[in-house]
Short mmCIF file of C-alpha atoms in Angstrom, two decimals:
data_model
loop_
_atom_site.label_atom_id
_atom_site.label_comp_id
_atom_site.label_asym_id
_atom_site.label_seq_id
_atom_site.Cartn_x
_atom_site.Cartn_y
_atom_site.Cartn_z
CA MET C 1 171.24 99.45 60.87
CA ALA C 2 171.48 96.31 62.94
CA THR C 3 174.63 94.23 62.53
CA PRO C 4 174.63 90.46 62.09
CA GLN C 5 175.20 88.42 65.15
CA ASN C 6 178.76 87.30 65.77
CA ALA C 7 179.32 84.06 63.85
CA THR C 8 181.17 82.56 66.81
CA THR C 9 178.14 83.00 69.07
CA GLN C 10 176.37 79.68 69.51
CA ASN C 11 172.71 80.56 69.18
CA ASN C 12 169.73 78.38 68.53
CA VAL C 13 166.62 79.75 66.78
CA ALA C 14 164.86 80.71 70.00
CA GLU C 15 167.92 82.56 71.36
CA ALA C 16 168.37 84.39 68.07
CA LEU C 17 164.73 85.49 68.02
CA ASN C 18 164.92 86.68 71.62
CA SER C 19 167.52 89.29 70.65
CA VAL C 20 166.67 89.99 67.00
CA SER C 21 166.35 93.67 66.10
CA PHE C 22 163.03 95.23 65.17
CA SER C 23 162.73 95.14 61.38
CA PRO C 24 160.35 96.06 58.52
CA PHE C 25 159.14 92.46 58.67
CA HIS C 26 157.78 93.04 62.17
CA LEU C 27 155.81 96.04 60.88
CA LYS C 28 154.32 93.92 58.10
CA ALA C 29 153.38 91.17 60.55
CA MET C 30 151.91 93.69 62.98
CA PHE C 31 149.79 95.25 60.24
CA ALA C 32 148.50 91.88 58.99
CA SER C 33 147.67 90.77 62.53
CA ALA C 34 146.24 94.11 63.67
CA MET C 35 143.74 94.30 60.82
CA GLY C 36 142.14 91.15 62.17
CA PHE C 37 141.53 92.81 65.52
CA PHE C 38 140.26 95.97 63.92
CA THR C 39 137.77 93.78 62.08
CA SER C 40 136.78 91.71 65.09
CA ALA C 41 136.19 94.81 67.24
CA TYR C 42 134.18 96.52 64.54
CA ASP C 43 132.09 93.42 63.80
CA LEU C 44 131.47 92.39 67.40
CA PHE C 45 130.56 95.82 68.71
CA ILE C 46 128.74 97.40 65.74
CA ILE C 47 125.99 94.84 66.30
CA GLY C 48 124.95 96.74 69.45
CA THR C 49 124.07 99.84 67.43
CA ALA C 50 122.68 97.85 64.51
CA LEU C 51 120.39 95.93 66.87
CA VAL C 52 118.66 99.14 67.90
CA LEU C 53 117.50 99.45 64.29
CA ILE C 54 116.98 95.73 63.63
CA LYS C 55 114.89 95.32 66.77
CA SER C 56 112.45 97.96 65.59
CA GLN C 57 112.31 96.70 62.01
CA TRP C 58 111.93 93.00 62.77
CA HIS C 59 110.02 93.46 66.05
CA LEU C 60 112.46 91.37 68.08
CA GLY C 61 111.92 90.53 71.74
CA ALA C 62 114.56 90.86 74.48
CA ALA C 63 115.65 87.21 74.15
CA GLU C 64 116.04 87.51 70.36
CA VAL C 65 118.03 90.74 70.74
CA GLY C 66 120.31 89.00 73.24
CA LEU C 67 120.79 86.01 70.93
CA VAL C 68 121.64 88.08 67.84
CA GLY C 69 124.06 90.18 69.89
CA SER C 70 125.80 87.19 71.43
CA ILE C 71 125.69 84.30 68.94
CA SER C 72 128.94 85.31 67.23
CA LEU C 73 130.66 85.12 70.61
CA ILE C 74 129.78 81.47 71.19
CA ALA C 75 131.01 80.78 67.64
CA THR C 76 134.21 82.62 68.57
CA PHE C 77 134.63 80.11 71.40
CA VAL C 78 134.47 77.23 68.88
CA GLY C 79 136.77 78.96 66.39
CA ALA C 80 139.42 79.71 69.00
CA TYR C 81 139.47 76.09 70.22
CA VAL C 82 139.58 74.56 66.74
CA PHE C 83 142.05 76.92 65.07
CA GLY C 84 144.26 77.00 68.17
CA THR C 85 144.56 73.21 68.27
CA LEU C 86 145.18 72.93 64.53
CA ALA C 87 147.90 75.59 64.54
CA ASP C 88 149.99 73.65 67.07
CA ARG C 89 149.64 70.45 65.05
CA LEU C 90 149.87 71.72 61.47
CA GLY C 91 151.77 74.96 61.92
CA ARG C 92 150.75 78.59 62.21
CA LYS C 93 151.16 79.41 58.51
CA ALA C 94 149.11 76.41 57.35
CA ILE C 95 145.85 78.01 58.42
CA TYR C 96 146.69 81.72 58.82
CA GLY C 97 144.43 83.69 56.49
CA LEU C 98 141.56 81.20 56.51
CA GLU C 99 140.05 82.90 59.55
CA ALA C 100 140.16 86.26 57.72
CA LEU C 101 138.23 84.67 54.86
CA LEU C 102 135.54 83.50 57.29
CA MET C 103 135.27 87.02 58.74
CA THR C 104 134.80 88.43 55.24
CA VAL C 105 132.09 85.95 54.31
CA GLY C 106 130.28 86.39 57.64
CA ALA C 107 130.19 90.19 57.36
CA LEU C 108 128.89 90.14 53.79
CA LEU C 109 126.20 87.58 54.58
CA SER C 110 125.11 89.67 57.58
CA ALA C 111 124.55 92.65 55.30
CA PHE C 112 122.25 90.71 52.98
CA ALA C 113 120.36 88.74 55.64
CA PRO C 114 116.63 88.63 54.76
CA ASP C 115 115.55 87.52 58.22
CA VAL C 116 116.81 86.80 61.71
CA THR C 117 117.67 83.15 60.94
CA VAL C 118 120.10 84.05 58.14
CA LEU C 119 121.54 86.83 60.28
CA LEU C 120 122.25 84.33 63.06
CA ILE C 121 124.00 81.98 60.59
CA ALA C 122 126.08 84.87 59.26
CA ARG C 123 127.10 85.90 62.77
CA VAL C 124 128.16 82.31 63.51
CA ILE C 125 130.45 82.25 60.44
CA LEU C 126 131.86 85.61 61.48
CA GLY C 127 132.47 84.37 65.01
CA LEU C 128 134.35 81.28 63.84
CA GLY C 129 136.78 83.50 61.95
CA ILE C 130 137.20 85.91 64.84
CA GLY C 131 137.86 83.02 67.19
CA GLY C 132 140.58 81.65 64.95
CA ASP C 133 142.21 85.05 64.73
CA TYR C 134 142.88 85.30 68.47
CA PRO C 135 145.41 82.47 68.95
CA LEU C 136 147.02 82.77 65.52
CA SER C 137 147.70 86.51 65.50
CA ALA C 138 148.73 86.66 69.14
CA VAL C 139 151.08 83.69 69.04
CA LEU C 140 152.69 84.49 65.69
CA MET C 141 153.47 88.01 66.89
CA SER C 142 154.85 86.79 70.22
CA GLU C 143 157.00 84.15 68.50
CA TYR C 144 158.41 86.65 66.00
CA ALA C 145 159.18 89.23 68.72
CA ASN C 146 162.27 89.78 70.87
CA VAL C 147 162.27 89.75 74.67
CA LYS C 148 162.68 93.48 75.14
CA SER C 149 159.61 94.59 73.19
CA ARG C 150 157.42 91.49 73.00
CA GLY C 151 154.72 92.93 75.20
CA ARG C 152 154.64 96.15 73.19
CA MET C 153 154.49 94.36 69.82
CA VAL C 154 151.67 92.03 70.83
CA SER C 155 149.79 94.84 72.59
CA LEU C 156 150.01 97.07 69.51
CA VAL C 157 148.44 94.30 67.46
CA PHE C 158 145.59 94.11 69.91
CA SER C 159 145.28 97.91 70.17
CA ALA C 160 143.82 97.91 66.67
CA GLN C 161 140.69 96.84 68.49
CA ALA C 162 140.51 100.42 69.80
CA ILE C 163 140.25 101.80 66.29
CA GLY C 164 137.59 99.26 65.41
CA LEU C 165 135.72 100.10 68.60
CA VAL C 166 135.58 103.79 67.63
CA THR C 167 135.01 103.24 63.91
CA GLY C 168 131.72 101.43 64.54
CA PRO C 169 129.93 104.35 66.22
CA VAL C 170 131.48 106.78 63.70
CA VAL C 171 130.06 104.79 60.80
CA ALA C 172 126.70 104.49 62.55
CA LEU C 173 126.53 108.22 63.33
CA THR C 174 127.50 109.13 59.77
CA LEU C 175 124.81 106.93 58.26
CA LEU C 176 122.10 108.02 60.70
CA ALA C 177 122.97 111.72 60.52
CA ALA C 178 122.88 111.51 56.73
CA GLY C 179 119.31 110.27 56.95
CA VAL C 180 120.02 106.88 55.39
CA ASN C 181 117.03 104.57 55.56
CA HIS C 182 117.32 102.49 58.73
CA ASP C 183 117.05 99.17 56.86
CA LEU C 184 119.93 100.14 54.57
CA ALA C 185 121.88 101.75 57.43
CA TRP C 186 122.24 98.64 59.56
CA ARG C 187 123.10 96.53 56.51
CA LEU C 188 125.88 98.93 55.58
CA MET C 189 127.10 98.93 59.19
CA LEU C 190 127.47 95.16 59.18
CA GLY C 191 128.69 94.76 55.61
CA LEU C 192 131.55 97.24 55.88
CA GLY C 193 133.26 94.84 58.28
CA ALA C 194 134.19 92.68 55.29
CA LEU C 195 136.62 95.26 53.87
CA PRO C 196 139.53 95.17 56.36
CA ALA C 197 139.40 91.37 56.67
CA ALA C 198 139.48 90.89 52.90
CA ALA C 199 142.39 93.32 52.61
CA VAL C 200 144.80 91.12 54.59
CA ILE C 201 143.91 87.61 53.41
CA TYR C 202 146.74 87.56 50.85
CA ILE C 203 149.30 89.20 53.16
CA ARG C 204 148.61 86.65 55.87
CA ARG C 205 149.08 83.76 53.48
CA THR C 206 152.53 85.10 52.51
CA LEU C 207 153.91 85.51 56.05
CA PRO C 208 156.60 82.95 56.95
CA GLU C 209 156.07 80.08 59.33
CA SER C 210 157.14 80.71 62.91
CA PRO C 211 160.83 79.68 63.17
CA ARG C 212 160.19 78.69 66.78
CA TRP C 213 157.50 76.22 65.76
CA LEU C 214 159.61 74.83 62.91
CA ALA C 215 162.68 74.31 65.11
CA ARG C 216 161.17 73.29 68.44
CA VAL C 217 158.00 71.40 67.43
CA LYS C 218 158.54 70.11 63.89
CA GLY C 219 162.31 69.70 64.36
CA ASP C 220 163.13 71.23 60.95
CA ALA C 221 166.26 73.22 61.78
CA VAL C 222 167.08 73.98 58.13
CA ALA C 223 163.69 75.55 57.35
CA ALA C 224 163.70 77.39 60.66
CA SER C 225 167.12 78.91 59.97
CA LYS C 226 166.05 79.99 56.47
CA GLN C 227 162.90 81.67 57.74
CA LEU C 228 164.84 83.36 60.53
CA ALA C 229 167.52 84.72 58.20
CA SER C 230 164.91 85.82 55.67
CA PHE C 231 162.65 87.91 57.87
CA SER C 232 165.51 89.31 59.98
CA LEU C 233 167.30 90.41 56.77
CA GLY C 234 170.32 88.37 57.80
CA THR C 235 170.75 90.02 61.19
CA ALA C 236 169.89 86.84 63.11
CA THR C 237 171.41 83.43 62.58
CA ALA C 238 171.10 80.07 64.31
CA THR C 239 174.08 77.73 64.58
CA VAL C 240 172.80 75.29 67.23
CA GLN C 241 169.89 72.88 67.02
CA ASP C 242 166.96 73.76 69.30
CA LYS C 243 165.51 71.27 71.75
CA LEU C 244 162.33 69.56 70.70
CA VAL C 245 159.52 70.53 73.07
CA LYS C 246 156.82 68.00 73.99
CA GLN C 247 155.32 69.38 77.17
CA PRO C 248 151.98 67.89 78.31
CA LEU C 249 149.01 70.21 78.77
CA SER C 250 148.39 68.64 82.18
CA ARG C 251 151.49 70.42 83.48
CA TYR C 252 149.86 73.80 82.72
CA TRP C 253 146.46 73.36 84.33
CA LEU C 254 147.02 76.14 86.89
CA THR C 255 148.22 78.51 84.17
CA LEU C 256 145.17 77.63 82.07
CA ILE C 257 142.84 78.34 84.99
CA GLY C 258 144.51 81.75 85.33
CA THR C 259 144.53 82.71 81.65
CA ALA C 260 141.15 81.24 80.70
CA GLY C 261 139.42 82.00 83.99
CA GLY C 262 140.64 85.58 84.27
CA TRP C 263 139.80 86.24 80.62
CA PHE C 264 136.32 84.71 81.10
CA MET C 265 135.62 87.05 84.01
CA PHE C 266 136.82 90.05 82.09
CA ASP C 267 134.92 89.30 78.90
CA TYR C 268 131.65 88.84 80.76
CA ALA C 269 131.99 92.38 82.05
CA TYR C 270 133.49 93.94 78.94
CA TYR C 271 131.34 92.51 76.17
CA GLY C 272 128.19 92.69 78.23
CA ASN C 273 128.81 96.38 78.85
CA THR C 274 130.06 97.25 75.39
CA ILE C 275 127.44 95.53 73.27
CA SER C 276 124.75 96.85 75.61
CA THR C 277 126.19 100.38 75.84
CA PRO C 278 123.40 101.89 73.69
CA MET C 279 120.87 100.33 76.10
CA ILE C 280 122.84 101.55 79.12
CA MET C 281 122.85 105.07 77.69
CA ALA C 282 119.09 104.79 77.24
CA HIS C 283 118.80 104.13 80.99
CA ILE C 284 120.91 107.18 81.81
CA ALA C 285 119.35 109.48 79.20
CA PRO C 286 115.93 107.92 78.52
CA HIS C 287 114.77 110.77 76.30
CA ALA C 288 117.79 110.65 73.99
CA ASP C 289 117.27 109.38 70.44
CA VAL C 290 119.45 106.71 68.79
CA VAL C 291 121.84 109.34 67.38
CA THR C 292 122.41 110.92 70.80
CA SER C 293 122.93 107.60 72.60
CA THR C 294 125.36 106.48 69.88
CA ALA C 295 127.25 109.78 70.25
CA LEU C 296 127.52 109.24 74.02
CA SER C 297 128.87 105.73 73.40
CA LEU C 298 131.42 107.11 70.94
CA MET C 299 132.53 109.72 73.48
CA VAL C 300 133.21 107.04 76.09
CA PHE C 301 135.14 104.88 73.63
CA ALA C 302 137.18 107.70 72.10
CA ILE C 303 138.06 109.61 75.28
CA ALA C 304 138.42 106.74 77.76
CA ALA C 305 139.03 103.49 75.90
CA VAL C 306 141.39 104.40 73.06
CA PRO C 307 144.11 106.06 75.23
CA GLY C 308 144.04 103.03 77.52
CA TYR C 309 144.95 100.63 74.71
CA PHE C 310 147.94 102.61 73.52
CA LEU C 311 149.21 103.54 76.98
CA ALA C 312 149.13 99.84 77.81
CA ALA C 313 151.14 99.01 74.69
CA PHE C 314 153.90 101.49 75.54
CA THR C 315 154.16 100.75 79.28
CA ILE C 316 153.35 97.04 79.58
CA ASP C 317 156.98 95.89 79.42
CA ARG C 318 157.98 98.34 82.16
CA VAL C 319 154.98 97.93 84.47
CA GLY C 320 154.78 94.16 84.08
CA HIS C 321 152.19 92.11 82.22
CA LYS C 322 150.64 90.44 85.25
CA THR C 323 150.91 93.62 87.35
CA LEU C 324 149.05 95.66 84.74
CA GLN C 325 146.28 93.08 84.58
CA MET C 326 145.76 93.19 88.34
CA LEU C 327 145.73 96.99 88.36
CA GLY C 328 143.12 97.09 85.61
CA PHE C 329 140.85 94.54 87.26
CA PHE C 330 141.02 96.44 90.55
CA VAL C 331 140.11 99.90 89.21
CA MET C 332 137.45 98.79 86.72
CA GLY C 333 135.84 96.69 89.47
CA LEU C 334 135.91 99.67 91.80
CA MET C 335 134.07 101.80 89.22
CA PHE C 336 131.36 99.15 88.81
CA LEU C 337 131.01 98.96 92.59
CA LEU C 338 130.58 102.72 92.90
CA ILE C 339 127.93 102.87 90.18
CA GLY C 340 126.12 99.81 91.49
CA ALA C 341 126.21 100.63 95.20
CA PHE C 342 125.46 104.36 94.94
CA PRO C 343 122.56 104.98 92.54
CA VAL C 344 122.74 108.71 93.27
CA LEU C 345 125.89 108.84 91.14
CA THR C 346 123.90 108.08 88.00
CA GLU C 347 121.48 110.95 88.52
CA SER C 348 124.02 113.13 86.75
CA VAL C 349 124.89 112.03 83.21
CA GLY C 350 128.28 113.72 83.58
CA VAL C 351 129.24 111.87 86.78
CA PHE C 352 128.09 108.58 85.32
CA LEU C 353 130.14 109.10 82.15
CA VAL C 354 133.27 109.83 84.21
CA LEU C 355 132.92 106.63 86.26
CA TYR C 356 131.87 104.52 83.29
CA GLY C 357 134.70 106.04 81.25
CA LEU C 358 137.26 105.20 83.96
CA SER C 359 136.04 101.59 83.94
CA TYR C 360 136.75 101.52 80.21
CA PHE C 361 140.15 103.17 80.51
CA PHE C 362 141.34 100.60 83.05
CA ALA C 363 139.74 97.77 81.10
CA GLU C 364 142.01 98.69 78.17
CA TYR C 365 144.93 99.73 80.37
CA GLY C 366 144.71 96.32 81.95
CA PRO C 367 142.97 93.02 81.29
CA ASN C 368 141.57 93.67 77.83
CA THR C 369 145.16 93.97 76.59
CA THR C 370 147.01 91.76 79.05
CA THR C 371 144.75 88.70 78.82
CA PHE C 372 145.60 88.59 75.11
CA VAL C 373 149.33 88.99 75.79
CA LEU C 374 149.71 86.65 78.76
CA ALA C 375 147.99 83.72 77.04
CA ALA C 376 150.54 84.02 74.20
CA GLU C 377 153.51 83.84 76.60
CA LEU C 378 152.84 81.36 79.38
CA PHE C 379 152.35 78.14 77.39
CA PRO C 380 155.12 76.06 75.75
CA VAL C 381 155.69 76.30 72.00
CA ASN C 382 154.05 72.93 71.30
CA LEU C 383 150.89 74.08 73.12
CA ARG C 384 151.02 77.83 72.63
CA THR C 385 148.14 78.28 70.19
CA THR C 386 146.22 75.51 71.94
CA GLY C 387 146.60 77.27 75.30
CA HIS C 388 145.77 80.65 73.82
CA GLY C 389 142.82 79.18 71.93
CA LEU C 390 141.47 77.49 75.05
CA SER C 391 141.85 80.76 76.97
CA ALA C 392 140.33 82.99 74.29
CA GLY C 393 137.56 80.49 73.58
CA THR C 394 136.64 80.16 77.25
CA ALA C 395 136.71 83.95 77.49
CA LYS C 396 134.19 84.20 74.70
CA VAL C 397 131.83 81.98 76.67
CA GLY C 398 131.97 84.74 79.27
CA ALA C 399 131.45 87.32 76.54
CA PHE C 400 128.49 85.33 75.21
CA LEU C 401 127.02 85.12 78.68
CA GLY C 402 127.49 88.85 79.24
CA ALA C 403 126.01 89.86 75.89
CA LEU C 404 123.11 87.44 76.30
CA VAL C 405 122.06 88.30 79.86
CA PHE C 406 122.89 92.02 80.06
CA PRO C 407 119.70 93.10 78.25
CA ILE C 408 117.71 90.77 80.49
CA LEU C 409 119.47 91.93 83.68
CA LEU C 410 119.02 95.57 82.72
CA HIS C 411 115.32 94.92 82.27
CA ASP C 412 114.88 92.93 85.49
CA TYR C 413 117.39 94.50 87.93
CA GLY C 414 118.16 97.89 86.43
CA LEU C 415 121.57 99.37 85.76
CA HIS C 416 122.74 99.34 89.39
CA GLY C 417 121.98 95.69 90.06
CA THR C 418 123.55 94.68 86.75
CA LEU C 419 126.81 96.52 87.45
CA MET C 420 127.00 95.14 91.01
CA ILE C 421 127.07 91.67 89.47
CA THR C 422 129.78 92.88 87.09
CA PHE C 423 131.86 94.05 90.06
CA PHE C 424 132.03 90.49 91.43
CA PHE C 425 133.25 89.22 88.06
CA SER C 426 136.04 91.83 88.13
CA LEU C 427 137.00 90.78 91.65
CA ALA C 428 137.17 87.13 90.59
CA GLY C 429 139.43 88.07 87.67
CA LEU C 430 141.77 89.89 90.02
CA LEU C 431 142.05 86.89 92.33
CA LEU C 432 142.63 84.40 89.50
CA THR C 433 145.42 86.57 88.09
CA ALA C 434 147.11 86.96 91.46
CA LEU C 435 146.93 83.28 92.42
CA CYS C 436 147.44 81.42 89.13
CA LEU C 437 149.77 83.40 86.86
CA LYS C 438 153.46 84.16 86.84
CA GLU C 439 155.02 87.43 85.65
CA PRO C 440 156.55 86.90 82.17
CA SER C 441 157.76 90.47 81.61
CA GLY C 442 161.47 90.63 80.81
CA LYS C 443 161.71 86.86 80.27
CA SER C 444 162.03 84.92 77.04
CA LEU C 445 159.08 82.80 75.93
CA GLU C 446 161.13 79.76 76.89
CA GLU C 447 161.70 81.06 80.42
CA ALA C 448 158.17 82.37 80.87
CA SER C 449 156.59 79.08 79.84
CA GLY C 450 159.22 76.81 81.41
CA GLU C 451 159.12 74.73 78.25
CA ASP C 452 162.75 73.62 78.53
CA VAL C 453 162.32 72.33 82.07
CA VAL C 454 162.36 68.55 82.08
CA VAL C 455 159.85 67.02 84.46
CA PRO C 456 161.23 63.65 85.64
CA PHE C 457 159.06 60.63 85.03
CA ARG C 458 158.07 58.99 88.30
CA ARG C 459 157.42 55.28 88.21
CA LYS C 460 154.60 54.00 90.36
CA LYS C 461 155.92 51.82 93.17
CA PRO C 462 154.83 48.16 93.08
CA GLU C 463 152.43 47.25 95.86
CA GLY C 464 154.14 45.93 98.96
CA VAL C 465 157.48 47.61 98.21
CA THR C 466 158.63 50.18 100.74
CA THR C 467 161.47 52.66 100.55
CA PRO C 468 164.23 51.90 103.09
#
């Protein structure tokens, strides 16, 4: 059992949180946050399988398929911006749980959609909730965590996406193998996404406000100390007032280019590939039915993607957050280059699955995890959800673009041309990470963001005055 901090030690809230022991509270917070990412992964990626059935039933063209598959992503962009900005101004707790409610409503409405218009509206509502979940869950977890295991805690929250990624194809295969009518099957696929989101609405509303935000943004030292003592079970105390942080966003423009730009490049490649995986499998195995192509997709996700998430979570703090992102971008880009530049490699389904699977492994053991973590570390506390929201929202523009154009590119340029384009996006992500971001591993949030550094105000010299 952890022992209380020495009463003579002069700690502020941030310092106490940086060394606080892992507690049952952290498990509760991780569960509440992780269920949002399970839901978002399930909802965003199940649409790829559902669209195979919807397209046939509603006789949708390529453009309509692309729009249905991608519209929730552009809504995610809006949700991330709006919820991220509000959480810095009003507090994390003030709006945490509302985004889960939107995800629940969006999934249920999708299941009962009578036509493509209602389905698009439902997917927009769903996307707004998913967008809000990114900055809130990431930042709350990072602000609750200690320095030693912050990367692991935040990564484990995000790794719930792996389970959602696999659950979608499992549900689809189960329904299709059972012979469920295709109209009912896709409605069940989409509607089941409401369950995990609804399950955590209450838990999220009962989580405490971030002590860091209370102390360093709102300036309420008393409330911050109470929250800190409560969720740490008395093992962490604060005896010194924290500094108020009022850093301008303009000071973090290079960081924002790195977090938002790198994430944009990654999401173009990742969401374009993932949502279009059933179509990609159809190119590789054109005679396979929907059950077989879904099974191939599940095999790639389960064997290649899932281990990557969890390996990232348990090694990120040792390897380095920025370092892991660069490694992932490099290897996944290399796999896209090999597939795109050497069409002979796709003549064998087995060889293709190995290369495609490696691209997925290093996507998870790399930028899919680290973009989420880095954006929650490199901005100051008064802009942390804003910076994360701007990054995640911009990323979802890339995801929207990928999901929208992948079906069109596959039709016009084939698999090889499409993945050559994806290679250049991976290369751009690697360069943005290397040039724009600092390594936060092993540093406190305050050190990583530089939020306590005072930038001197420089007065503009009057005209005609020279310095002697």
